[in-house]
XYZ file of C-alpha atoms in Angstrom:
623
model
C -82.427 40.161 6.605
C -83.890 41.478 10.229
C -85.843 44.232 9.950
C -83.498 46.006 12.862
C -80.256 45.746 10.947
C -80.203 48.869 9.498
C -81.432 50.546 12.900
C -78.759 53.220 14.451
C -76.483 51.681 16.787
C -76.221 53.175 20.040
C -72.793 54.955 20.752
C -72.148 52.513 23.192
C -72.548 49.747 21.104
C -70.869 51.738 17.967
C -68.216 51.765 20.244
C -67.539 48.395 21.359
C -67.815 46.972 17.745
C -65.477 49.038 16.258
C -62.765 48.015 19.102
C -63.977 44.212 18.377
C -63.145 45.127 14.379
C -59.965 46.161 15.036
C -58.936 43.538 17.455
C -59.887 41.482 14.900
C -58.228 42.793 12.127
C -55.005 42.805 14.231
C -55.959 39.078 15.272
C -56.490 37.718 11.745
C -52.950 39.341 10.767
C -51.184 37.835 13.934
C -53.157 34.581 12.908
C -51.395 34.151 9.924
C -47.841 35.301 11.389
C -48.601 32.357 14.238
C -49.756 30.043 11.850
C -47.112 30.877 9.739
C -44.440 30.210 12.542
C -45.997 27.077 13.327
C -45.928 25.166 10.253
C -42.389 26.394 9.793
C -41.653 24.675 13.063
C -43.182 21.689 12.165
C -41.911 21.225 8.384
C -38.763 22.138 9.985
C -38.866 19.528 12.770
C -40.186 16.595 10.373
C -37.337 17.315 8.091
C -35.340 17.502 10.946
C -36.148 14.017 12.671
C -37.063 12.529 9.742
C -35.914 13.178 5.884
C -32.272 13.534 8.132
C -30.490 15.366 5.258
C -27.754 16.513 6.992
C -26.567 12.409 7.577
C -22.831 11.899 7.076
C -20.533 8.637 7.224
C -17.151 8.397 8.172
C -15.320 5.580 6.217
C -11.597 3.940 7.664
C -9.979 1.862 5.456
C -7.091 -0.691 6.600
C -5.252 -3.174 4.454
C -4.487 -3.135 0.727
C -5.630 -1.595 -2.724
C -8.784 -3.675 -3.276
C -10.032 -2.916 0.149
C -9.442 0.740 -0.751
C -11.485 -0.116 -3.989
C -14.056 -1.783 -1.961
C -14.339 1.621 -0.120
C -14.261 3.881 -2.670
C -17.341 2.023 -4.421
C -19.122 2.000 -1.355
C -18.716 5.937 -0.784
C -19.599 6.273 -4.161
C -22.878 4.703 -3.798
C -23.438 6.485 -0.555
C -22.795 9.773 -1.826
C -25.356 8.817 -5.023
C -28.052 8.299 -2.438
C -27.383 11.755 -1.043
C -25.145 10.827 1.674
C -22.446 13.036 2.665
C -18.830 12.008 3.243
C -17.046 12.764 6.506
C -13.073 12.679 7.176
C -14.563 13.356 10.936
C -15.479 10.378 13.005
C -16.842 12.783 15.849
C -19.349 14.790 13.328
C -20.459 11.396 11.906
C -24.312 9.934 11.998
C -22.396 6.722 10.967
C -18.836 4.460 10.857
C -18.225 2.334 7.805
C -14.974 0.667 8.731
C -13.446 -1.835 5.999
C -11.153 -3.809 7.612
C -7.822 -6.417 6.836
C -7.360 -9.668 8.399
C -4.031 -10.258 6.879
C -1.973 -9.600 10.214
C -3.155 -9.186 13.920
C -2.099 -5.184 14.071
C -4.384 -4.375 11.365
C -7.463 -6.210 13.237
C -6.333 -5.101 16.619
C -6.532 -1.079 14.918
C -9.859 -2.231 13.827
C -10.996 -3.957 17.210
C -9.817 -0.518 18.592
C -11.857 1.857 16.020
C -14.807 -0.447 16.879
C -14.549 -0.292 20.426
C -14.600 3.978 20.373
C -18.001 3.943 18.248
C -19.625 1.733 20.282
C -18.370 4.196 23.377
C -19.682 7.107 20.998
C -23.097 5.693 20.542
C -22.140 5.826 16.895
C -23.854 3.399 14.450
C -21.551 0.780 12.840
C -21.593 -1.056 9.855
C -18.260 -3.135 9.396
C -16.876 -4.347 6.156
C -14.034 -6.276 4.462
C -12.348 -9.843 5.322
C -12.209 -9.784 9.266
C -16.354 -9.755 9.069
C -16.370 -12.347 5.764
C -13.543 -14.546 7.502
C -14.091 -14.399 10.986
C -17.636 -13.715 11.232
C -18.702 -14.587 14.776
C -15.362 -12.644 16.694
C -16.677 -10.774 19.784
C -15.679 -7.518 18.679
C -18.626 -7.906 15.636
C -21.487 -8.201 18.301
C -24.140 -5.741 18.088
C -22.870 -3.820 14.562
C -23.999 -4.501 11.013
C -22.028 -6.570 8.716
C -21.501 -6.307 4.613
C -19.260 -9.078 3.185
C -16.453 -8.512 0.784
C -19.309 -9.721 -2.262
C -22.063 -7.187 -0.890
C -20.746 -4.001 -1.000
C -23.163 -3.085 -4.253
C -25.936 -3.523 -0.929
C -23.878 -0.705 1.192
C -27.064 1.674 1.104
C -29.424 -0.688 2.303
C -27.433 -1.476 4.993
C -26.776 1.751 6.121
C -30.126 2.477 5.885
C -31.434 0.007 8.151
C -28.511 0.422 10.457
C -29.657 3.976 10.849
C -33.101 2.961 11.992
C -31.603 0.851 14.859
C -31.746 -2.694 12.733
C -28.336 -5.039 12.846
C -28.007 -6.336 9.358
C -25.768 -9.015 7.827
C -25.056 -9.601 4.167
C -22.597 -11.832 3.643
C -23.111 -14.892 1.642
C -23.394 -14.149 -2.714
C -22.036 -16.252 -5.314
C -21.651 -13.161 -8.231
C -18.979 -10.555 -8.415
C -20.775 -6.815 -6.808
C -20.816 -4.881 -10.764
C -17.842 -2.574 -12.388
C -20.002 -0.031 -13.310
C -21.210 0.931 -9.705
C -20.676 4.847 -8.365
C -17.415 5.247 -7.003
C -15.792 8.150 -5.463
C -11.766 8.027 -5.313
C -9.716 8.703 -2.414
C -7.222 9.956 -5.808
C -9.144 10.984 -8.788
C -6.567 11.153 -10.965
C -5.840 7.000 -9.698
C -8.103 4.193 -10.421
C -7.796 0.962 -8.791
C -9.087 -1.729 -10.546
C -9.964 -5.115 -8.960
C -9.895 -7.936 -11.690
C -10.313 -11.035 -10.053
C -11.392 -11.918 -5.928
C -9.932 -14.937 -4.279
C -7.183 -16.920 -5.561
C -6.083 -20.701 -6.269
C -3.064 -20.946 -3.743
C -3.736 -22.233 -0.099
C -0.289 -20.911 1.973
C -0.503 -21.941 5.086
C -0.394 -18.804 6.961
C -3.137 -16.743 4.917
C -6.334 -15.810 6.470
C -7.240 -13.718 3.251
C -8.222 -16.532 1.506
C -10.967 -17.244 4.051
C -12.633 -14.230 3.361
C -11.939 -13.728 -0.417
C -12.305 -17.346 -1.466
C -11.590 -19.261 -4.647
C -10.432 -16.961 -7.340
C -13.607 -15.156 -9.672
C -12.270 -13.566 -12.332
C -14.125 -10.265 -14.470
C -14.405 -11.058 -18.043
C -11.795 -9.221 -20.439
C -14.580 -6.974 -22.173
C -15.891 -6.216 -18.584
C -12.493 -4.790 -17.567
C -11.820 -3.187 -20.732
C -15.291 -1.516 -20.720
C -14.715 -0.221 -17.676
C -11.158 0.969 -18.431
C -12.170 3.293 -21.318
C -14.634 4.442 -18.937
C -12.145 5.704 -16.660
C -9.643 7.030 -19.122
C -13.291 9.262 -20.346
C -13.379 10.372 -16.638
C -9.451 11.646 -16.642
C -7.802 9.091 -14.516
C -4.467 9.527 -15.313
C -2.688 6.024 -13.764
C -4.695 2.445 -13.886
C -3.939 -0.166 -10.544
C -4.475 -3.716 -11.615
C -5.572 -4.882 -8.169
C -6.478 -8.455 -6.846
C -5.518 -11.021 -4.461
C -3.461 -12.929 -7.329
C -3.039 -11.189 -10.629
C -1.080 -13.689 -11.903
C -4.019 -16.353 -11.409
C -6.633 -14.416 -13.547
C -8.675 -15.644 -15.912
C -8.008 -19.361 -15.241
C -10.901 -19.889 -13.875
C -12.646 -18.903 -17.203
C -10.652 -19.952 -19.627
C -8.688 -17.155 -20.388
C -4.837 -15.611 -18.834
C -3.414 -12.300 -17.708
C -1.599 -11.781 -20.821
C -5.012 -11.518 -22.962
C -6.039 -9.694 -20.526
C -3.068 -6.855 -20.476
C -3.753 -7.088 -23.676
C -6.972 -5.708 -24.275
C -6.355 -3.257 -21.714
C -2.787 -1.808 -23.168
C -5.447 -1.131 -26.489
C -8.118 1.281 -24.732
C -4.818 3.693 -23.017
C -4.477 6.888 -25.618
C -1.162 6.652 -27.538
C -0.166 10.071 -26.040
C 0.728 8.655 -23.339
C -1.133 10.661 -21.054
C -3.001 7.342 -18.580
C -0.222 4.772 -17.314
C -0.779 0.951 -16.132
C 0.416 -0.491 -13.414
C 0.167 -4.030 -12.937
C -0.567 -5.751 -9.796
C 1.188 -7.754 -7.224
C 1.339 -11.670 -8.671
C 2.583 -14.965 -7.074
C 5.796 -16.613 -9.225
C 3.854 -19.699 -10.017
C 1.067 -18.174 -12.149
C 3.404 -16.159 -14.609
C 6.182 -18.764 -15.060
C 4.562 -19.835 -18.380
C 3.981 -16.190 -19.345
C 7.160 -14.489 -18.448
C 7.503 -13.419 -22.130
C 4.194 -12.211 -23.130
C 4.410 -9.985 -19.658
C 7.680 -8.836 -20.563
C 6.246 -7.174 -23.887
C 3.321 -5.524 -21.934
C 6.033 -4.053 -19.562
C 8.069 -2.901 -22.363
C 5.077 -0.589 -23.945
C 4.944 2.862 -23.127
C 2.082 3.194 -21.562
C 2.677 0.630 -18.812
C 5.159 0.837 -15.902
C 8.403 -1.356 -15.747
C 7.436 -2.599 -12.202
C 6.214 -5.525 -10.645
C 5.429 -6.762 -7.312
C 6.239 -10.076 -6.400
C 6.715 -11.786 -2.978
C 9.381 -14.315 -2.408
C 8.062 -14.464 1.206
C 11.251 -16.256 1.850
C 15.030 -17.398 0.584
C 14.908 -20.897 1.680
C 13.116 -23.989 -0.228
C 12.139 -25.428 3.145
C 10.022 -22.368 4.521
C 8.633 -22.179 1.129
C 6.957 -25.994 1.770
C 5.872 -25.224 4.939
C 3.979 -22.313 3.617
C 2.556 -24.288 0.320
C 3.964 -21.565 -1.864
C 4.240 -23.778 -5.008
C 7.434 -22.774 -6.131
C 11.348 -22.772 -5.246
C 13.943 -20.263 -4.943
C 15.522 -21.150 -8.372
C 11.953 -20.502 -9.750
C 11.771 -16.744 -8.283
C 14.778 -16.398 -9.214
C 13.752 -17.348 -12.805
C 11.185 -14.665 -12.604
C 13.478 -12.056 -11.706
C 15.979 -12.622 -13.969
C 13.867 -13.013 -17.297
C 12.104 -9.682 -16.785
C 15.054 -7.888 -15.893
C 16.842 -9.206 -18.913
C 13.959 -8.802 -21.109
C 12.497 -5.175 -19.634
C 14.984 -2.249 -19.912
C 14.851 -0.906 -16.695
C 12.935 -3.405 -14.255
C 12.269 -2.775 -11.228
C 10.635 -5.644 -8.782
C 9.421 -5.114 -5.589
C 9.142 -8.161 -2.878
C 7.884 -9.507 0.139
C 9.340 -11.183 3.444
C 7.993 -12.851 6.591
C 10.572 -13.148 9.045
C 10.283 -15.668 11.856
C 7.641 -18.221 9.995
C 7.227 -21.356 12.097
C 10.252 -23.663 12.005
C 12.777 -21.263 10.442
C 16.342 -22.015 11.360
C 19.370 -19.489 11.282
C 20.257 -21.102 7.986
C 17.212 -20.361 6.296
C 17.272 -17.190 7.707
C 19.990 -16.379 5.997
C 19.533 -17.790 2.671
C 16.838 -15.112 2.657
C 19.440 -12.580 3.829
C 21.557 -13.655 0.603
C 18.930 -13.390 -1.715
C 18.134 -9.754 -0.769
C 21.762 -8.918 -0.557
C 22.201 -10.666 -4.095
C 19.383 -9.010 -5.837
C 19.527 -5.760 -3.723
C 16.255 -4.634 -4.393
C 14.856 -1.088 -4.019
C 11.614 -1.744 -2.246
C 11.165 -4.983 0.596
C 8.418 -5.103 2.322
C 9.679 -6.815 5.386
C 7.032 -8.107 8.360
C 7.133 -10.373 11.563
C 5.061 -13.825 11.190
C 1.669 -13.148 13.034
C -0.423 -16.184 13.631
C -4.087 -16.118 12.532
C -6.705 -17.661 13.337
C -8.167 -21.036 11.733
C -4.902 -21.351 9.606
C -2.399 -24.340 9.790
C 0.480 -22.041 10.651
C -1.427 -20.787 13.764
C -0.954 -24.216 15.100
C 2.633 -24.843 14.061
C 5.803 -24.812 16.805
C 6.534 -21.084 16.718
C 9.924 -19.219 16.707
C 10.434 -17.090 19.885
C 9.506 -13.938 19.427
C 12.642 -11.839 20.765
C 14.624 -14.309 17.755
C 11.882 -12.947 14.989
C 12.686 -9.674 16.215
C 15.902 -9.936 16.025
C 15.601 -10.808 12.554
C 13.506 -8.332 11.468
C 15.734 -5.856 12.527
C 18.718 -7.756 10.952
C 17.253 -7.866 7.819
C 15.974 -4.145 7.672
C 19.654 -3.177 8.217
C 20.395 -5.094 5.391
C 17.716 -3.338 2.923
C 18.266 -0.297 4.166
C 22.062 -0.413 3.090
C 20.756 -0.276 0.228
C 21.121 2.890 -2.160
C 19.438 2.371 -5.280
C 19.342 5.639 -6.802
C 22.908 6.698 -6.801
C 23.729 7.897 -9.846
C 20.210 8.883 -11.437
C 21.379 12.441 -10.755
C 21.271 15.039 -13.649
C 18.750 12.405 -15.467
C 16.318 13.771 -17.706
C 13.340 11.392 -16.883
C 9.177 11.667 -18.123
C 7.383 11.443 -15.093
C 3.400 11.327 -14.267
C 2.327 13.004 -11.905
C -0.566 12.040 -9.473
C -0.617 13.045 -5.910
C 0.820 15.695 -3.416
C 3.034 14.465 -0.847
C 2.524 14.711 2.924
C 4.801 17.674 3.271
C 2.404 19.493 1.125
C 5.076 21.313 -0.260
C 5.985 18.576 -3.511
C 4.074 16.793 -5.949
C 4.307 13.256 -6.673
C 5.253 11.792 -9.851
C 6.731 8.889 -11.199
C 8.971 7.535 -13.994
C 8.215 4.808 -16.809
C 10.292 2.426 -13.844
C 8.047 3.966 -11.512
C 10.682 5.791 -9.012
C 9.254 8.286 -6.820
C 10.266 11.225 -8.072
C 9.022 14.540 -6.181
C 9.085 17.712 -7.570
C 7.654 21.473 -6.183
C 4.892 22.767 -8.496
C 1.583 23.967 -8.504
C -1.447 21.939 -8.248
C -2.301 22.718 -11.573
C 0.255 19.911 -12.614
C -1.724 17.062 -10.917
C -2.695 14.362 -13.421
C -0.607 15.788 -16.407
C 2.755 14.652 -17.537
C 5.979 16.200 -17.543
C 9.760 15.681 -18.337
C 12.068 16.046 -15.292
C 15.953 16.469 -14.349
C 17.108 14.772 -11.249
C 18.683 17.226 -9.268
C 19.288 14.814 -5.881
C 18.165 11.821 -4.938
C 17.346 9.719 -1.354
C 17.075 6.666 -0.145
C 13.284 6.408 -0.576
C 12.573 8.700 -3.403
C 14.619 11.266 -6.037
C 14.004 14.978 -6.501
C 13.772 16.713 -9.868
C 13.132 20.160 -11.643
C 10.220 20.742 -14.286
C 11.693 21.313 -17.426
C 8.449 20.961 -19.872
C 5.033 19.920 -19.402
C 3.494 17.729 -21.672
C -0.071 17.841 -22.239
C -2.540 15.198 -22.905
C -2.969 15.352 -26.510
C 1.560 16.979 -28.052
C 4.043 14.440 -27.732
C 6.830 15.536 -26.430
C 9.180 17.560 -28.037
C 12.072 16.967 -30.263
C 14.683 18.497 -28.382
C 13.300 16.487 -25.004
C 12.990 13.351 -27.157
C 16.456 13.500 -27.883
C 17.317 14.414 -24.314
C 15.797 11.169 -23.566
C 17.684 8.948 -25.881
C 20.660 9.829 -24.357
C 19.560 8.782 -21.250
C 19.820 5.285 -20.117
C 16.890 3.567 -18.180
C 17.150 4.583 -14.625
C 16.487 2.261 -11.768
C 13.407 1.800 -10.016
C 11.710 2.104 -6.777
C 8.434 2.718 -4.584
C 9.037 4.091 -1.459
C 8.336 2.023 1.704
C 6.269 2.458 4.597
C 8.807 5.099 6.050
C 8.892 6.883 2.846
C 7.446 10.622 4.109
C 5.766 10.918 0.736
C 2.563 9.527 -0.834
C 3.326 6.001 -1.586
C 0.699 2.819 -2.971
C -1.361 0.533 -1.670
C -0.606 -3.308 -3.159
C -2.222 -6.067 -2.179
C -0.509 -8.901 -0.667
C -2.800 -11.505 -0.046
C -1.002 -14.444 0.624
C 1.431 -12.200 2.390
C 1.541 -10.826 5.861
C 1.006 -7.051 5.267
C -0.233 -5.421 2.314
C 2.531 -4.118 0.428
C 3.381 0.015 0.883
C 0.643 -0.926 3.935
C 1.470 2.572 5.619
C 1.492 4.579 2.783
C -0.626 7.789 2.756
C -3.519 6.853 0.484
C -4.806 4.385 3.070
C -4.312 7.210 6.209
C -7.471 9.498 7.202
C -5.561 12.296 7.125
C -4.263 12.327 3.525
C -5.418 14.953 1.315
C -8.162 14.438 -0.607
C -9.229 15.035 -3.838
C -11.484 17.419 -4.918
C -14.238 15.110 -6.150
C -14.558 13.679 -2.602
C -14.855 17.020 -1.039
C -17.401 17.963 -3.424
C -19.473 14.767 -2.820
C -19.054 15.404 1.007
C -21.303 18.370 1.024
C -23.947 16.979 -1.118
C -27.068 17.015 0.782
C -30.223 17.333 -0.973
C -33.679 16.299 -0.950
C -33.419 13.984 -4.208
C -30.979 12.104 -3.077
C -33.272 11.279 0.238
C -36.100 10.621 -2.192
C -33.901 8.494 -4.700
C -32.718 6.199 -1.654
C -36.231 5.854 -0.256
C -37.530 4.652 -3.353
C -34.865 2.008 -4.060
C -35.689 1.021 -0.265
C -38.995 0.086 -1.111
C -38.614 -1.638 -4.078
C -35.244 -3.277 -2.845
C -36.253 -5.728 0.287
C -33.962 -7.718 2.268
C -34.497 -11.299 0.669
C -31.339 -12.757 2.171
C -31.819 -13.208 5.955
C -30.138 -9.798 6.191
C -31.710 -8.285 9.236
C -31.422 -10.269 12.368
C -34.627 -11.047 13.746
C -35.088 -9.700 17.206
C -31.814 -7.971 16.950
C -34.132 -4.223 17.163
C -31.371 -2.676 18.985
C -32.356 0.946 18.195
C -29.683 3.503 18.734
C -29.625 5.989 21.503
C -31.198 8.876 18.990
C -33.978 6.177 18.002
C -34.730 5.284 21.661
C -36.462 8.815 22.446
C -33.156 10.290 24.031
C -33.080 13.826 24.169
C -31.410 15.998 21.448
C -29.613 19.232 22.087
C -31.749 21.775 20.834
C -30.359 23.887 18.370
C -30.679 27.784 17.397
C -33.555 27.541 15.056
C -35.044 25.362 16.879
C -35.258 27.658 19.883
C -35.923 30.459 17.951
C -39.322 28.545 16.218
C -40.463 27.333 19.321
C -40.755 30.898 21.095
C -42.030 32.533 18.485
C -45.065 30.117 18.551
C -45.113 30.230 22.757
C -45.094 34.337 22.224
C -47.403 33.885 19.592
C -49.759 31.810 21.921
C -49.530 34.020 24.764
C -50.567 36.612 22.173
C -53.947 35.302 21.164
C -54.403 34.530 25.139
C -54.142 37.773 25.861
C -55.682 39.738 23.056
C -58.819 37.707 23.528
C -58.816 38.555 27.451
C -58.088 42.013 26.772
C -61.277 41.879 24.103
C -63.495 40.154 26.676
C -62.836 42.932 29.808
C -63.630 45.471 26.818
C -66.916 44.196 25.527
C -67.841 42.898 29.169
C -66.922 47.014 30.399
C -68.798 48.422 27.748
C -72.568 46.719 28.570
């Protein structure tokens, strides 16, 4: 220690320390506030620019139930990875847009989506069978790409898409898993894809390009996954595919083992409903029976979907339908005889290549014969790469004409008169777009809408018809049945005195929630417009919960599968870098924390500055 340490300090120099102690005292607090502010800023800004925790997708759906499937597994796997869901395109980081290549409106709606992202600067990652069928189309330039087998790959491609990669997945030879995360448009509904592809090659379908040969699930896969469901409270069970008929025939088993082993796993309360999907007449000729007796159980709706596509023999050969007239007309008959109450929805294409007045109207006759409650009538739209793209065509003012001829027809129609003062069980699963009813339906599967709280979706409940409409009835609660009581005795006997009523979906015009069917050798999916495939239904409450989940472990959780998943298929195009306008260095709009961070640490600079002047004019002034 110097011997003149302890010496007395001159008042001067007393003086001028004990301002330098507390300036720094004052400095070493304001030291820690700056610091403080700055590594705020900084943690804040790296989280900001680069954990991105706040990313949301916007998903559009077009075309029929397993595209909706499709999408609802991909959300789900998004929102696992701690992605949130956005019904808002314009507060989006990125579009995932599934699309349909069944009929030129639905691609021309997607063209059209496409062409506003890329105006918006939005990323875009496009899905479904325009991408798998028609891969090299102009509109697909520049966006990512995941084919109708690689959706269980959704995050990865995301993921790279958000760093300014292009990526294409599109070639796989296994089915994507059952098991995957999935968040439903409908959680009370669950559609269930059992088979891709299918074994018919009609002329006119461009589906079958992008779905290919027909892959079925195994039974125990299916019925795995359907007791899964039932444990999650789905109330109603969509057999979806592009042919249900055609399933399992590709591994040695049929549909009917299949409905089967299904019909087992749904609780004998009756609480969960099947509904089977739309199937071609060839593939259920031999089976018409064994269906029959699946249709007749209680826990499986009296309806079936399937196309005729037209009345006359000839069109039928010039589409390579494999069947006749006399043979749908088999089909139709047998299950209506066999199933109390039947109900069978169909398909037409008016104006296919080299259809004459008379076979116009042998498909006139048939409708008018069978006078069913639910045609799904379209134009013929050529498509690209098929053979009926290159047939002569009809003029187009003569398939108008027919369209509207035919709709007349159908519309004439009134298939619910007398179902009023009905007592009917209905299930109830969605709210209609009025958002006044609910909407349920009956063992036959008519549309029956009812007002009630919300508290009623996914339970069961026994009904009177009070009126009825063209697309749908209207009935009044009388008991609820919940998921464990039969019903009652009294309603049971109410019941028996009923007959079976008729049946019905609503079509496209229908202003209440409706399905989505998939008509893949047809020109529109069937119930196409109906309001679980628009952006502005209602959602359920487990998607609106998953849309705000943003959290730190899903950022980590999808980092780590990034680097232990890497792109082994030639997935990302080389020298296809295009970074987005947010990855090129443009500049962001600074927000209010932001601002706020960044002058606290100017003021705090300016601070120091000036305290250390202010110290150095002291101690200079006081030598």
């Amino acid at each position: 220690m110097p011997s003149n340490f302890l010496k007395p300090l001159s008042l001067p120099r007393f003086l001028a320390l004990r301002s330098f102690l507390s300036v720094f005292k004052f400095m070493h607090v304001h030291y820690i506030f700056s610091m403080s502010m700055c590594w705020s800023y900084c943690v804040f800004f790296f989280l900001k620019k680069n954990v991105v925790l706040v990313q949301t997708i916007y998903i559009k759906t077009f075309g029929c139930s397993h595209n909706q499937s499709d999408s609802e597994y991909m959300a789900g796997q998004l929102s696992s990875f701690g992605y949130s869901l956005s019904d808002s395109p314009e507060e989006a980081d990125l579009w995932l847009i599934n699309t349909c290549t069944v009929k030129s409106p639905s691609q021309s709606a997607m063209d059209t989506l496409i062409s506003k992202g890329k105006s918006a600067k939005k990323p875009l990652v496009v899905a479904g069978c325009v991408p798998q069928g028609s891969r090299n189309v102009k509109e697909l330039e520049g966006v990512s790409i995941v084919g109708v087998q690689q959706i269980d790959r959704v995050v990865e491609v995301v993921e790279e898409t958000l760093k300014g990669h292009e990526v294409r997945l599109l070639n796989r030879k296994t089915l994507p898993a059952l098991d995957l995360p999935k968040v439903r448009k409908n959680k009370f509904v669950e559609i269930l894809p059992i088979n891709v592809g299918c074994l018919g090659a009609c002329t006119y379908c461009k589906t079958k390009h992008a779905r290919g040969h027909l892959g079925s699930y195994t039974v125990d896969s299916l019925a795995g996954r359907v007791k899964t469901v039932i444990d999650d409270g789905v109330k109603e069970i969509w057999l979806s595919s592009e042919d249900t008929g055609a399933y399992g025939r590709d591994i040695g088993v049929n549909l009917p083992i299949l409905l089967n082993a299904i019909v087992a796993e749904l609780p004998s309360d009756g609480s969960t409903m099947l509904r089977i999907g739309m199937t071609n007449p060839p593939f259920i000729l031999e089976h018409l029976k064994e269906i029959a007796e699946v249709l007749r159980h209680p826990c499986v709706y009296s309806f079936l979907h399937v196309p005729v596509q037209s009345g006359s023999d000839a069109i039928l050969t010039a589409m390579n339908r494999e069947y006749t007239v006399n043979e749908f007309r088999t089909v139709v008959d047998t299950l209506t005889e066999l199933v109390p109450g039947m109900q069978i929805a169909t398909d037409i294409i008016c104006g296919f290549p080299g259809e004459t007045d008379k076979d116009f109207s042998q498909t006139v006759n048939l409708i008018k014969a069978y006078k069913f409650a639910q045609v799904h009538i379209s134009q013929f739209y050529p498509r690209p790469g098929t053979p009926a793209a290159r047939m002569k065509k009809v003029p187009s003012n003569i398939v108008k004409q027919r369209s509207r001829e035919l709709t007349s027809v159908f519309e004439a129609f009134t298939p619910y008169n007398g179902m009023e003062g009905r007592v009917e069980r209905i299930w109830i699963t969605d709210i209609a777009t009025d958002g006044i009813h609910l909407v349920g339906h009956t063992k036959a599967y008519v549309q029956v809408l009812i007002v009630a709280q919300e508290s009623m979706l996914g339970t069961s409940a026994i009904v009177k018809i009070t009126s009825v409409g063209r697309w749908s009835v209207f009935g009044e609660v009388i008991e609820t049945l919940n998921q464990i009581n039969q019903k009652s005795k009294s309603v049971e006997k109410m019941l028996s005195e009923e007959k079976c009523s008729p049946c019905s979906d609503p079509c496209d015009s229908c202003a209440c929630s409706g399905e989505s069917e998939p008509c893949a050798c047809g020109p529109e999916s069937c119930g196409g417009h109906s309001t679980l495939e628009q952006s502005d239904v209602l959602h359920n409450e487990a998607l609106r919960e998953d849309q705000n989940r943003r959290n730190l472990i899903g950022w980590l959780l999808r980092k780590r599968k990034n680097q232990a998943q890497k792109m082994v298929e030639n997935g990302i195009a080389s020298g296809s870098q295009k970074k987005q306008e947010r990855a090129k260095g443009a500049p962001e709009e600074w927000g209010i924390v932001d601002r706020a961070l960044l002058g606290g640490l100017i003021v705090s600079v300016f601070t120091t500055v000036a305290l250390l002047i202010h110290l150095g004019f002291k101690t200079m002034s006081s030598k």
